[in-house]
mmCIF file of C-alpha atoms and ligand atoms in Angstrom:
data_model
loop_
_atom_site.group_PDB
_atom_site.id
_atom_site.type_symbol
_atom_site.label_atom_id
_atom_site.label_comp_id
_atom_site.label_asym_id
_atom_site.label_seq_id
_atom_site.Cartn_x
_atom_site.Cartn_y
_atom_site.Cartn_z
ATOM 1 C CA MET T 1 94.112 94.329 120.515
ATOM 2 C CA ALA T 2 97.947 94.456 120.458
ATOM 3 C CA LEU T 3 99.526 93.430 116.749
ATOM 4 C CA VAL T 4 101.570 89.979 116.830
ATOM 5 C CA PRO T 5 103.799 91.302 113.900
ATOM 6 C CA PHE T 6 103.908 89.482 110.896
ATOM 7 C CA ASP T 7 107.384 88.907 110.931
ATOM 8 C CA ASP T 8 108.329 87.507 114.284
ATOM 9 C CA ARG T 9 105.518 84.461 115.072
ATOM 10 C CA ASP T 10 106.227 80.690 115.792
ATOM 11 C CA GLY T 11 105.849 78.382 112.786
ATOM 12 C CA LEU T 12 107.126 77.616 109.343
ATOM 13 C CA ILE T 13 106.731 78.993 105.521
ATOM 14 C CA TRP T 14 107.568 77.459 102.560
ATOM 15 C CA TYR T 15 110.416 79.362 100.992
ATOM 16 C CA ASP T 16 110.971 78.437 97.186
ATOM 17 C CA GLY T 17 110.914 74.452 98.006
ATOM 18 C CA VAL T 18 112.028 74.362 101.541
ATOM 19 C CA MET T 19 110.469 74.740 104.989
ATOM 20 C CA VAL T 20 112.264 77.256 106.532
ATOM 21 C CA PRO T 21 111.118 78.743 110.453
ATOM 22 C CA TRP T 22 108.967 81.571 110.198
ATOM 23 C CA ARG T 23 111.185 84.129 110.767
ATOM 24 C CA ASP T 24 113.679 82.490 109.001
ATOM 25 C CA ALA T 25 111.457 83.488 105.988
ATOM 26 C CA GLN T 26 113.622 87.458 104.932
ATOM 27 C CA LEU T 27 114.364 88.676 101.314
ATOM 28 C CA HIS T 28 116.813 91.254 100.310
ATOM 29 C CA VAL T 29 115.875 95.212 100.616
ATOM 30 C CA LEU T 30 117.259 95.528 97.136
ATOM 31 C CA SER T 31 114.497 92.496 95.849
ATOM 32 C CA HIS T 32 112.899 94.113 92.260
ATOM 33 C CA GLY T 33 109.200 92.909 93.680
ATOM 34 C CA LEU T 34 109.453 95.938 96.857
ATOM 35 C CA HIS T 35 110.686 98.787 94.305
ATOM 36 C CA TYR T 36 108.808 97.854 91.480
ATOM 37 C CA ALA T 37 105.732 95.841 92.778
ATOM 38 C CA SER T 38 106.891 92.848 90.588
ATOM 39 C CA GLY T 39 104.737 90.415 93.099
ATOM 40 C CA VAL T 40 101.180 88.579 92.582
ATOM 41 C CA PHE T 41 99.670 86.953 95.288
ATOM 42 C CA GLU T 42 96.658 84.712 96.219
ATOM 43 C CA GLY T 43 94.420 84.737 99.278
ATOM 44 C CA GLU T 44 93.278 81.248 99.847
ATOM 45 C CA ARG T 45 90.814 79.608 102.942
ATOM 46 C CA ALA T 46 91.237 76.099 104.096
ATOM 47 C CA TYR T 47 88.455 74.199 106.173
ATOM 48 C CA SER T 48 88.105 71.433 108.298
ATOM 49 C CA GLY T 49 91.528 70.930 106.580
ATOM 50 C CA ASN T 50 91.311 71.183 103.023
ATOM 51 C CA ILE T 51 92.177 74.756 101.115
ATOM 52 C CA PHE T 52 88.708 75.519 99.321
ATOM 53 C CA LYS T 53 89.075 75.617 95.155
ATOM 54 C CA LEU T 54 92.818 75.212 95.809
ATOM 55 C CA ARG T 55 93.312 74.888 91.906
ATOM 56 C CA ALA T 56 91.604 77.362 91.075
ATOM 57 C CA HIS T 57 93.646 79.815 92.846
ATOM 58 C CA THR T 58 96.625 78.112 92.331
ATOM 59 C CA ASP T 59 95.755 78.534 88.152
ATOM 60 C CA ARG T 60 95.148 82.148 88.803
ATOM 61 C CA LEU T 61 98.251 83.236 91.127
ATOM 62 C CA ILE T 62 100.227 81.233 87.796
ATOM 63 C CA ALA T 63 97.952 83.168 85.117
ATOM 64 C CA SER T 64 98.440 86.785 87.334
ATOM 65 C CA ALA T 65 102.321 86.372 86.999
ATOM 66 C CA ALA T 66 102.187 85.244 83.469
ATOM 67 C CA ILE T 67 100.280 88.509 83.213
ATOM 68 C CA LEU T 68 103.406 90.561 84.732
ATOM 69 C CA GLY T 69 105.433 88.383 82.179
ATOM 70 C CA PHE T 70 107.158 86.083 84.781
ATOM 71 C CA THR T 71 107.087 82.093 85.105
ATOM 72 C CA ILE T 72 106.425 80.470 88.404
ATOM 73 C CA PRO T 73 108.992 77.936 88.668
ATOM 74 C CA TYR T 74 106.789 75.332 89.625
ATOM 75 C CA THR T 75 103.639 73.217 88.308
ATOM 76 C CA ALA T 76 100.425 73.791 89.530
ATOM 77 C CA ASP T 77 100.552 70.209 90.998
ATOM 78 C CA GLU T 78 103.813 71.053 92.976
ATOM 79 C CA ILE T 79 101.687 74.856 94.230
ATOM 80 C CA ASP T 80 98.942 72.597 95.401
ATOM 81 C CA ALA T 81 101.095 70.737 97.867
ATOM 82 C CA ALA T 82 103.035 73.104 98.751
ATOM 83 C CA CYS T 83 99.733 74.654 100.114
ATOM 84 C CA ARG T 84 98.147 71.747 101.529
ATOM 85 C CA GLN T 85 102.070 71.126 103.198
ATOM 86 C CA VAL T 86 102.263 74.562 104.760
ATOM 87 C CA VAL T 87 98.709 74.098 106.679
ATOM 88 C CA GLU T 88 99.541 71.052 107.784
ATOM 89 C CA ALA T 89 103.253 71.760 108.685
ATOM 90 C CA ASN T 90 101.737 74.352 110.723
ATOM 91 C CA GLY T 91 98.708 72.137 112.484
ATOM 92 C CA LEU T 92 96.184 73.837 110.887
ATOM 93 C CA THR T 93 93.173 72.579 109.727
ATOM 94 C CA ASP T 94 91.325 76.168 109.314
ATOM 95 C CA ALA T 95 93.484 78.975 108.310
ATOM 96 C CA TYR T 96 94.213 81.854 105.883
ATOM 97 C CA ILE T 97 96.844 81.261 103.062
ATOM 98 C CA ARG T 98 99.129 83.512 101.564
ATOM 99 C CA PRO T 99 100.988 82.155 98.319
ATOM 100 C CA ILE T 100 103.349 84.871 96.856
ATOM 101 C CA ALA T 101 105.643 85.214 93.600
ATOM 102 C CA TRP T 102 108.064 87.639 92.920
ATOM 103 C CA ARG T 103 111.010 89.330 91.098
ATOM 104 C CA GLY T 104 114.773 88.544 92.965
ATOM 105 C CA SER T 105 117.410 90.924 93.646
ATOM 106 C CA GLU T 106 119.708 90.191 90.754
ATOM 107 C CA GLN T 107 118.708 93.209 89.061
ATOM 108 C CA LEU T 108 116.864 96.572 90.293
ATOM 109 C CA SER T 109 115.958 98.431 87.231
ATOM 110 C CA VAL T 110 112.777 99.003 85.309
ATOM 111 C CA SER T 111 113.992 95.856 83.307
ATOM 112 C CA ALA T 112 114.070 93.083 85.282
ATOM 113 C CA GLN T 113 114.543 89.945 82.506
ATOM 114 C CA GLN T 114 117.513 88.706 84.742
ATOM 115 C CA THR T 115 115.755 88.136 88.345
ATOM 116 C CA LYS T 116 114.758 84.920 89.774
ATOM 117 C CA ILE T 117 111.387 84.140 90.607
ATOM 118 C CA HIS T 118 110.300 83.212 94.058
ATOM 119 C CA LEU T 119 107.150 81.958 95.445
ATOM 120 C CA ALA T 120 106.606 81.322 99.214
ATOM 121 C CA ILE T 121 103.362 80.395 101.097
ATOM 122 C CA ALA T 122 102.338 81.022 104.580
ATOM 123 C CA THR T 123 99.638 80.281 106.509
ATOM 124 C CA TRP T 124 98.014 81.884 109.648
ATOM 125 C CA ALA T 125 94.406 81.257 111.865
ATOM 126 C CA TRP T 126 92.426 84.195 110.734
ATOM 127 C CA PRO T 127 88.865 83.777 111.288
ATOM 128 C CA ASN T 128 85.769 85.446 110.268
ATOM 129 C CA LEU T 129 85.700 89.203 111.681
ATOM 130 C CA PHE T 130 82.314 88.992 112.428
ATOM 131 C CA GLY T 131 81.895 85.730 113.882
ATOM 132 C CA ASP T 132 78.241 85.400 115.361
ATOM 133 C CA ASN T 133 77.353 89.001 114.475
ATOM 134 C CA ARG T 134 78.059 88.619 110.426
ATOM 135 C CA MET T 135 74.701 89.584 109.649
ATOM 136 C CA LYS T 136 74.788 93.072 111.220
ATOM 137 C CA GLY T 137 76.690 93.666 108.573
ATOM 138 C CA VAL T 138 79.503 96.404 107.531
ATOM 139 C CA ARG T 139 79.977 100.148 106.722
ATOM 140 C CA LEU T 140 80.967 100.981 103.240
ATOM 141 C CA GLY T 141 83.116 104.499 102.174
ATOM 142 C CA MET T 142 82.622 105.388 99.179
ATOM 143 C CA ALA T 143 86.229 105.769 97.218
ATOM 144 C CA ASN T 144 88.128 108.703 95.661
ATOM 145 C CA TRP T 145 89.871 106.153 93.770
ATOM 146 C CA LYS T 146 88.672 104.770 90.702
ATOM 147 C CA ARG T 147 90.154 101.186 89.621
ATOM 148 C CA PRO T 148 92.151 101.680 86.332
ATOM 149 C CA HIS T 149 91.108 101.098 82.721
ATOM 150 C CA PRO T 150 92.615 97.672 81.833
ATOM 151 C CA GLU T 151 95.024 99.449 79.527
ATOM 152 C CA THR T 152 96.182 101.690 82.301
ATOM 153 C CA ALA T 153 97.312 98.735 84.555
ATOM 154 C CA PRO T 154 97.087 94.442 84.504
ATOM 155 C CA THR T 155 93.296 94.335 85.290
ATOM 156 C CA ALA T 156 92.917 90.752 85.589
ATOM 157 C CA SER T 157 96.086 90.456 87.792
ATOM 158 C CA LYS T 158 96.378 89.859 91.315
ATOM 159 C CA ALA T 159 99.495 91.448 91.390
ATOM 160 C CA ALA T 160 100.644 93.383 94.589
ATOM 161 C CA GLY T 161 100.689 97.047 92.398
ATOM 162 C CA LEU T 162 96.864 96.766 92.371
ATOM 163 C CA TYR T 163 96.734 97.347 96.132
ATOM 164 C CA MET T 164 97.974 100.342 96.640
ATOM 165 C CA ILE T 165 94.705 102.205 95.484
ATOM 166 C CA GLY T 166 92.978 99.887 97.765
ATOM 167 C CA THR T 167 94.885 100.720 100.852
ATOM 168 C CA LEU T 168 94.530 104.257 100.169
ATOM 169 C CA SER T 169 90.972 104.073 99.249
ATOM 170 C CA LYS T 170 90.384 101.417 102.703
ATOM 171 C CA HIS T 171 92.705 103.911 104.865
ATOM 172 C CA ALA T 172 90.477 107.056 103.775
ATOM 173 C CA ALA T 173 87.490 104.913 104.414
ATOM 174 C CA GLU T 174 88.511 104.159 107.902
ATOM 175 C CA ALA T 175 89.344 107.480 108.515
ATOM 176 C CA GLU T 176 85.805 108.276 108.187
ATOM 177 C CA GLY T 177 84.913 105.320 110.652
ATOM 178 C CA PHE T 178 84.044 103.217 108.135
ATOM 179 C CA ASP T 179 84.856 99.127 107.657
ATOM 180 C CA ASP T 180 85.947 99.541 104.002
ATOM 181 C CA ALA T 181 85.637 101.447 100.464
ATOM 182 C CA LEU T 182 83.150 101.156 97.944
ATOM 183 C CA MET T 183 85.446 101.681 94.525
ATOM 184 C CA LEU T 184 83.916 102.444 91.766
ATOM 185 C CA ASP T 185 86.162 102.095 87.789
ATOM 186 C CA TRP T 186 87.555 104.763 85.693
ATOM 187 C CA ARG T 187 84.170 105.106 83.961
ATOM 188 C CA GLY T 188 82.128 105.761 87.028
ATOM 189 C CA GLN T 189 80.243 102.496 87.335
ATOM 190 C CA VAL T 190 80.395 100.553 90.597
ATOM 191 C CA ALA T 191 83.701 97.974 90.794
ATOM 192 C CA GLU T 192 84.291 96.213 94.048
ATOM 193 C CA GLY T 193 85.199 96.032 97.954
ATOM 194 C CA THR T 194 89.363 96.968 98.254
ATOM 195 C CA GLY T 195 89.249 92.994 98.681
ATOM 196 C CA ALA T 196 86.347 91.637 97.991
ATOM 197 C CA ASN T 197 83.449 91.574 95.017
ATOM 198 C CA ALA T 198 80.172 93.409 96.128
ATOM 199 C CA PHE T 199 76.791 92.608 94.695
ATOM 200 C CA PHE T 200 73.060 94.053 95.416
ATOM 201 C CA VAL T 201 69.640 92.516 95.800
ATOM 202 C CA TYR T 202 66.851 94.122 94.038
ATOM 203 C CA GLY T 203 63.475 92.993 93.689
ATOM 204 C CA GLY T 204 64.857 89.446 95.032
ATOM 205 C CA GLU T 205 67.433 89.294 91.924
ATOM 206 C CA ILE T 206 70.823 89.442 92.518
ATOM 207 C CA HIS T 207 72.636 91.773 90.870
ATOM 208 C CA THR T 208 76.455 92.670 90.587
ATOM 209 C CA PRO T 209 79.337 94.842 88.272
ATOM 210 C CA VAL T 210 80.769 93.244 85.261
ATOM 211 C CA PRO T 211 84.541 92.349 86.182
ATOM 212 C CA ASP T 212 85.851 93.667 83.194
ATOM 213 C CA CYS T 213 88.479 96.239 85.137
ATOM 214 C CA PHE T 214 89.117 94.192 88.358
ATOM 215 C CA LEU T 215 89.083 90.707 89.333
ATOM 216 C CA ASN T 216 85.948 87.901 88.785
ATOM 217 C CA GLY T 217 86.599 86.670 92.274
ATOM 218 C CA ILE T 218 86.784 83.071 92.812
ATOM 219 C CA THR T 219 83.862 83.662 96.085
ATOM 220 C CA ARG T 220 81.936 85.734 93.296
ATOM 221 C CA ARG T 221 81.627 83.079 91.245
ATOM 222 C CA THR T 222 80.920 80.416 93.708
ATOM 223 C CA VAL T 223 78.920 82.631 95.156
ATOM 224 C CA MET T 224 76.934 82.962 91.959
ATOM 225 C CA SER T 225 76.738 79.565 90.963
ATOM 226 C CA ILE T 226 74.977 78.799 94.909
ATOM 227 C CA ALA T 227 72.294 80.939 93.927
ATOM 228 C CA ARG T 228 71.631 79.991 90.307
ATOM 229 C CA ARG T 229 71.386 76.342 92.275
ATOM 230 C CA HIS T 230 68.679 77.344 94.833
ATOM 231 C CA GLN T 231 67.042 79.419 91.465
ATOM 232 C CA MET T 232 67.717 82.765 91.958
ATOM 233 C CA LYS T 233 68.538 85.044 89.022
ATOM 234 C CA VAL T 234 71.911 86.724 88.800
ATOM 235 C CA VAL T 235 72.175 89.479 86.595
ATOM 236 C CA GLU T 236 76.087 90.936 85.914
ATOM 237 C CA ARG T 237 75.552 94.278 84.560
ATOM 238 C CA VAL T 238 76.814 97.676 85.039
ATOM 239 C CA ILE T 239 75.649 99.139 88.267
ATOM 240 C CA MET T 240 75.944 102.591 88.485
ATOM 241 C CA PRO T 241 76.574 104.672 91.958
ATOM 242 C CA GLU T 242 72.841 106.045 91.294
ATOM 243 C CA GLU T 243 71.692 103.041 91.845
ATOM 244 C CA ILE T 244 73.266 102.014 95.218
ATOM 245 C CA GLY T 245 70.536 103.604 97.037
ATOM 246 C CA ARG T 246 67.465 101.312 95.843
ATOM 247 C CA ALA T 247 69.120 97.967 96.562
ATOM 248 C CA ASP T 248 67.143 96.148 98.926
ATOM 249 C CA GLU T 249 70.506 93.993 100.254
ATOM 250 C CA VAL T 250 74.120 94.200 99.578
ATOM 251 C CA PHE T 251 76.812 91.984 100.557
ATOM 252 C CA LEU T 252 80.351 91.538 99.393
ATOM 253 C CA ALA T 253 82.278 88.156 98.759
ATOM 254 C CA GLY T 254 85.716 87.358 98.792
ATOM 255 C CA THR T 255 87.635 84.901 100.009
ATOM 256 C CA ALA T 256 88.833 86.786 103.147
ATOM 257 C CA ALA T 257 85.817 88.712 103.501
ATOM 258 C CA GLU T 258 83.170 84.950 102.983
ATOM 259 C CA VAL T 259 80.047 86.402 102.272
ATOM 260 C CA THR T 260 79.613 89.747 104.683
ATOM 261 C CA PRO T 261 76.599 92.340 104.784
ATOM 262 C CA VAL T 262 76.635 95.524 103.960
ATOM 263 C CA ARG T 263 74.326 97.960 106.128
ATOM 264 C CA GLN T 264 75.414 100.880 104.439
ATOM 265 C CA ILE T 265 77.381 102.449 101.447
ATOM 266 C CA GLY T 266 78.073 106.327 102.215
ATOM 267 C CA VAL T 267 74.338 108.175 102.820
ATOM 268 C CA HIS T 268 72.626 104.849 102.185
ATOM 269 C CA THR T 269 71.511 102.074 104.850
ATOM 270 C CA PHE T 270 70.583 98.580 104.162
ATOM 271 C CA ASN T 271 68.925 95.992 106.123
ATOM 272 C CA PRO T 272 70.881 92.443 105.600
ATOM 273 C CA GLY T 273 68.608 90.270 104.339
ATOM 274 C CA PRO T 274 67.015 86.769 103.885
ATOM 275 C CA ILE T 275 68.755 86.678 100.562
ATOM 276 C CA THR T 276 72.514 87.543 101.885
ATOM 277 C CA GLU T 277 71.859 85.145 105.216
ATOM 278 C CA THR T 278 70.464 82.313 102.639
ATOM 279 C CA LEU T 279 74.230 82.617 100.637
ATOM 280 C CA LEU T 280 76.146 83.153 103.782
ATOM 281 C CA ARG T 281 74.464 79.753 105.398
ATOM 282 C CA ASP T 282 74.726 78.302 102.364
ATOM 283 C CA TYR T 283 78.402 78.836 101.697
ATOM 284 C CA GLU T 284 79.385 78.543 105.327
ATOM 285 C CA GLN T 285 78.183 75.094 104.664
ATOM 286 C CA LEU T 286 79.465 74.404 101.073
ATOM 287 C CA VAL T 287 83.614 75.044 102.350
ATOM 288 C CA ARG T 288 83.116 72.476 104.787
ATOM 289 C CA MET T 289 82.382 69.584 101.841
ATOM 290 C CA SER T 290 85.071 67.309 100.254
ATOM 291 C CA PRO T 291 86.286 69.244 97.534
ATOM 292 C CA ALA T 292 84.550 66.584 95.348
ATOM 293 C CA ALA T 293 81.308 68.041 96.809
ATOM 294 C CA VAL T 294 82.037 71.563 96.023
ATOM 295 C CA GLU T 295 82.925 70.878 92.554
ATOM 296 C CA GLU T 296 79.501 69.037 91.981
ATOM 297 C CA ARG T 297 77.378 71.877 93.983
ATOM 298 C CA ALA T 298 79.250 74.900 92.989
ATOM 299 C CA PRO T 299 81.343 74.853 89.739
ATOM 300 C CA ILE T 300 82.459 78.020 88.689
HETATM 301 N N1 LIG A 401 88.596 92.125 94.575
HETATM 302 C C1 LIG A 401 90.008 92.352 95.100
HETATM 303 C C2 LIG A 401 90.445 93.251 94.983
HETATM 304 C C3 LIG A 401 90.782 91.121 95.938
HETATM 305 O O1 LIG A 401 91.464 91.493 96.779
HETATM 306 C C4 LIG A 401 89.986 89.768 96.374
HETATM 307 C C5 LIG A 401 90.361 88.320 97.382
HETATM 308 N N2 LIG A 401 91.061 88.276 96.080
HETATM 309 C C6 LIG A 401 88.321 89.849 95.094
HETATM 310 C C7 LIG A 401 88.154 91.010 95.174
HETATM 311 C C8 LIG A 401 87.975 88.417 95.679
HETATM 312 O O2 LIG A 401 88.450 87.623 95.249
HETATM 313 P P1 LIG A 401 88.777 85.792 95.339
HETATM 314 O O3 LIG A 401 86.933 85.797 96.030
HETATM 315 O O4 LIG A 401 88.701 85.022 94.627
HETATM 316 O O5 LIG A 401 89.109 85.737 96.874
#
């Protein structure tokens, strides 16, 4: 499939408060965000014209920036409105939305107190990659890179810099023919995928690692909420890699991945099963409900 480069597309991007033609949404090569990874972003999805859990994403964007020591110069209401506006301006109802905030080019040194904070929001159509084949499941390799200690990196922030180990891990997994990588943390405990949280089903219970050094995903919390509504038992605990092989079902959960069954992790294989299917279908229905119905049915 031919790649359409992300800097050469039709459409509009919301950039520092103004809607600009897609190809004009440029920044200088001496931007602090590029050199020192002083950037934070979000990944959101709109379904049937509504951005799912928009305020939770906006709150996390603002919180991610605060963790990196900067303030986005827009309120949560303004950011929500801008996200909706850019989806509408591009004539989309079902789309992926990417807000990103970063430090500008006024100062290029480790210290960056004087830099201007920018915010851009782009959106494009990005259907679920697996479509009708979703229940088939994806194959994960084990990553060599580890999720760092929270005193080593700002792990609660959706910070651009943290994706360095994600890309390295994903590339290594892809080179071995896998779809994605499962990452352990610095202690050797199971952590997450490179862009989604991981769940393991043991004897009808849903187990997931404690998110103390990686994102406590919005989809993760939504799926837990759905599961509890179904009276399923959800357990957050330390999961060691030795336990992976005993799982009855495994799945990933994230905004882009949605609920994605896993059929292999390293040498272990799994059959995507009924619990994963129930949660996948329920999530699929939930995301198309009105924002009020979403909050009523799946508070996080
Ligand atoms: N972990 C990582 C590393 C991610 O990039 C994402 C996607 N934002 C997630 C987990 C899942 O988060 P969410 O469900 O909020 O999209």
